[in-house]
């Protein structure tokens, strides 16, 4: 099978820049990353791995299969694949186009965004539900029906099962459009959503421009961007236990008082038994 990046290269509009294609790669991996279940990624999805359109590289050796962990190259343009010779008229001009070869900075940028997605997923149990019942209770989707905005997925995660001690609600918006979109729903009006803290400091400057308007319940998402918004549980601090440390003298006094109490109790019990015996003998 072709890598994700190769699939984007051959399917993207001809006018799409390499920066656009990197964003497409990021968007694609985010859909898998924020889905329920175990996310599965092909080796190198995070670093724009290319096999130069080789759809079956099992016997192709390192020439097509190598992964460059220095990020100097993603192996794009290694050559025309033997399998798929019928597509050479499509593949050859793409592979020879220097503007479609990602630079090291492009690869590093994709890797950084991938790691941010990993952090966001790891930080909330709502992305890692364990049963079908939990998924049915927690996950819902908006922007449905004939009036929907094309190219936009809106996923809502509600902590209705008290699964996540931190996140009360999460909304993830996947915008595949080449331009920003604004989406609103009455269900979000009056709520206080904030962009995920990791994305507020993201290495991707575009996602930092994602906004939410509470009065109208509308989100605005940049082009080809996945944005995660949160509402956190109100965290009530637990009362601090007051621990007192007794001095040895105080401890000894307590022991003496305890012994005195025990002796007094036995004395009172003995007196009561003696009084009862005298009463019986009369």
XYZ file of C-alpha atoms in Angstrom:
282
model
C 0.000 0.000 0.000
C 1.073 3.576 -0.598
C 2.018 5.732 2.359
C -0.339 8.448 3.545
C 1.935 11.170 2.191
C 2.146 9.514 -1.244
C -1.650 9.228 -1.382
C -1.903 12.950 -0.623
C 0.718 13.791 -3.238
C -1.178 12.061 -6.028
C -4.672 13.181 -4.963
C -4.127 16.790 -3.863
C -5.033 19.630 -6.229
C -2.149 20.516 -8.537
C -2.016 24.036 -7.096
C -1.647 22.757 -3.509
C 1.713 23.818 -2.084
C 3.938 21.546 -0.015
C 2.737 23.458 3.064
C -0.849 22.605 2.105
C 0.081 18.953 1.687
C 1.776 18.827 5.079
C -1.421 20.208 6.642
C -3.425 17.522 4.814
C -1.121 14.885 6.326
C -1.564 16.367 9.809
C -5.338 16.492 9.395
C -5.483 12.862 8.258
C -3.466 11.523 11.211
C -5.565 13.604 13.641
C -8.746 11.796 12.581
C -7.167 8.477 13.540
C -5.554 9.925 16.663
C -8.798 11.281 18.127
C -10.950 8.279 17.228
C -11.941 5.654 19.794
C -10.087 2.350 19.990
C -6.393 1.775 19.405
C -5.067 4.213 16.760
C -2.999 2.483 14.076
C -0.367 4.409 12.136
C 1.907 3.213 9.369
C 5.586 3.652 10.183
C 6.608 7.172 9.230
C 3.136 8.738 9.012
C 4.410 11.345 11.453
C 7.421 12.276 9.291
C 5.780 12.377 5.844
C 7.242 9.024 4.844
C 7.276 8.377 1.104
C 7.905 5.238 -0.929
C 7.772 7.180 -4.208
C 4.370 5.717 -5.075
C 5.568 2.130 -4.638
C 2.322 0.358 -3.659
C 3.992 -2.950 -2.784
C 7.497 -2.450 -1.471
C 7.898 -5.811 0.262
C 10.706 -6.872 -2.076
C 11.972 -3.388 -2.939
C 14.688 -3.124 -0.311
C 15.846 0.010 1.459
C 15.843 2.050 -1.733
C 12.102 2.511 -1.340
C 11.604 1.506 2.295
C 14.213 3.481 4.184
C 13.263 5.856 6.990
C 15.600 8.806 7.513
C 15.525 9.663 11.222
C 17.719 12.709 10.613
C 14.711 14.214 8.771
C 16.943 15.309 5.922
C 14.728 13.376 3.498
C 11.385 11.566 3.527
C 12.495 9.368 0.568
C 10.325 11.226 -1.942
C 11.543 10.964 -5.546
C 13.709 7.866 -5.116
C 12.555 6.579 -8.481
C 9.604 5.258 -10.459
C 8.160 2.085 -8.904
C 8.302 -1.104 -10.957
C 4.794 -2.032 -9.886
C 2.302 0.433 -11.272
C 4.120 1.149 -14.526
C 0.754 1.986 -16.050
C 0.673 5.099 -13.861
C 4.112 6.407 -14.762
C 2.637 9.209 -16.839
C 1.053 10.483 -13.614
C 3.855 9.633 -11.195
C 6.865 10.868 -13.176
C 6.059 14.600 -13.314
C 5.068 14.621 -9.642
C 8.215 12.838 -8.467
C 10.368 15.152 -10.579
C 8.754 18.343 -9.264
C 11.199 19.908 -6.760
C 8.449 22.029 -5.212
C 6.719 18.858 -3.966
C 9.746 17.551 -2.075
C 9.389 18.377 1.637
C 12.312 20.104 3.297
C 13.671 19.119 6.689
C 11.646 21.925 8.268
C 8.450 20.456 6.794
C 9.234 17.022 8.207
C 10.079 18.475 11.614
C 6.862 20.490 11.620
C 4.757 17.416 10.855
C 6.509 15.419 13.575
C 5.964 18.176 16.151
C 2.229 18.409 15.418
C 1.923 14.612 15.611
C 3.482 14.642 19.089
C 1.046 17.360 20.165
C -1.866 15.181 19.034
C -0.397 12.320 21.062
C -0.244 14.523 24.159
C -3.837 15.668 23.754
C -5.072 12.089 23.367
C -3.051 10.897 26.357
C -4.277 13.741 28.569
C -7.961 12.795 28.383
C -9.624 9.449 29.027
C -12.520 10.595 26.858
C -10.399 9.776 23.803
C -9.716 6.297 25.203
C -13.113 4.841 26.099
C -13.207 1.141 26.917
C -16.710 -0.084 26.057
C -19.340 0.385 23.368
C -21.726 1.647 26.048
C -19.288 4.387 27.036
C -18.889 5.446 23.411
C -22.654 5.648 22.907
C -22.987 7.739 26.063
C -20.022 10.067 25.549
C -19.539 10.600 21.791
C -21.844 12.583 19.496
C -21.476 14.417 16.181
C -22.782 17.747 14.895
C -22.855 19.392 11.458
C -25.128 16.655 10.114
C -27.915 16.629 7.536
C -28.481 18.367 4.211
C -27.452 21.791 5.561
C -24.090 20.627 6.829
C -20.862 22.456 6.025
C -18.931 20.212 3.600
C -15.497 19.083 4.727
C -16.127 19.685 8.440
C -16.460 17.040 11.174
C -17.608 18.222 14.613
C -17.190 15.663 17.407
C -18.377 16.234 20.962
C -17.223 14.228 23.994
C -19.335 14.662 27.151
C -18.076 13.189 30.418
C -21.498 11.750 31.250
C -19.915 8.661 32.824
C -17.515 10.512 35.179
C -14.603 8.927 33.353
C -12.250 11.912 33.127
C -11.424 13.786 36.349
C -10.133 16.784 34.369
C -12.263 17.279 31.249
C -15.992 17.877 31.525
C -16.495 18.339 27.793
C -14.377 18.287 24.626
C -15.251 19.437 21.108
C -12.944 18.482 18.232
C -13.392 20.162 14.852
C -11.699 18.699 11.767
C -11.708 21.302 9.001
C -10.578 19.814 5.675
C -11.550 22.927 3.726
C -8.893 25.113 2.077
C -10.388 28.103 3.882
C -11.469 28.857 7.478
C -14.951 27.819 8.577
C -17.311 29.010 11.296
C -19.692 26.534 12.875
C -22.268 27.145 15.573
C -24.969 25.193 17.376
C -27.404 26.179 20.160
C -26.008 23.282 22.234
C -22.761 25.229 22.647
C -24.231 28.682 23.366
C -23.387 30.045 26.787
C -20.625 27.525 27.408
C -17.036 28.497 28.109
C -14.856 26.507 25.736
C -11.152 27.248 25.537
C -8.634 25.994 23.003
C -6.689 23.048 24.375
C -3.678 24.264 26.327
C -1.255 22.291 24.153
C -2.664 23.903 21.019
C -2.544 27.346 22.599
C 1.235 26.946 22.507
C 1.311 24.794 19.376
C 4.247 24.704 16.994
C 1.581 25.286 14.325
C 0.790 29.028 14.450
C -2.412 28.576 12.440
C -4.217 26.391 14.990
C -3.563 29.038 17.635
C -5.983 31.292 15.734
C -8.916 28.933 16.453
C -11.609 30.741 18.473
C -14.922 30.176 20.233
C -17.679 32.743 20.834
C -19.749 31.788 23.870
C -22.674 34.142 23.182
C -23.447 32.581 19.805
C -21.948 29.149 20.468
C -19.755 29.334 17.357
C -16.286 27.996 16.609
C -13.968 29.434 13.960
C -11.343 27.042 12.638
C -8.486 27.854 10.212
C -8.072 26.045 6.906
C -7.010 22.384 6.958
C -6.811 22.381 10.756
C -7.908 20.157 13.609
C -8.751 22.149 16.736
C -9.579 20.772 20.186
C -11.634 22.821 22.656
C -12.164 21.941 26.317
C -14.347 22.657 29.312
C -12.624 21.517 32.491
C -14.297 20.101 35.578
C -14.402 22.522 38.477
C -11.669 21.105 40.663
C -12.486 21.441 44.352
C -9.353 21.019 46.462
C -9.566 18.335 49.097
C -9.332 19.594 52.699
C -5.845 19.367 54.086
C -5.557 16.979 57.001
C -4.259 18.662 60.164
C -1.583 16.534 61.755
C -0.383 17.322 65.274
C 2.756 15.862 66.679
C 2.709 15.203 70.383
C 5.713 15.736 72.596
C 6.894 12.750 74.639
C 5.564 14.388 77.786
C 2.137 14.847 76.282
C 2.111 11.256 75.105
C 3.012 10.003 78.595
C 0.230 12.115 80.077
C -2.252 10.590 77.659
C -1.124 7.094 78.667
C -1.537 7.940 82.349
C -4.993 9.381 81.761
C -5.994 6.273 79.868
C -4.761 3.993 82.672
C -6.580 6.098 85.243
C -9.770 5.808 83.242
C -9.472 2.025 83.031
C -8.788 1.726 86.798
C -11.711 4.003 87.549
C -14.024 1.927 85.384
C -13.010 -1.322 87.115
C -13.434 0.315 90.545
C -16.928 1.492 89.674
C -17.841 -1.947 88.307
C -16.538 -3.669 91.463
C -18.518 -1.284 93.670
C -21.687 -1.967 91.663
C -21.229 -5.762 91.916
C -20.605 -5.501 95.686
C -23.761 -3.429 96.150
C -25.832 -5.959 94.186
C -24.447 -8.890 96.259
C -25.299 -7.147 99.530
C -28.817 -6.524 98.226
C -29.239 -10.207 97.372
C -28.141 -11.355 100.855
C -30.643 -9.133 102.672
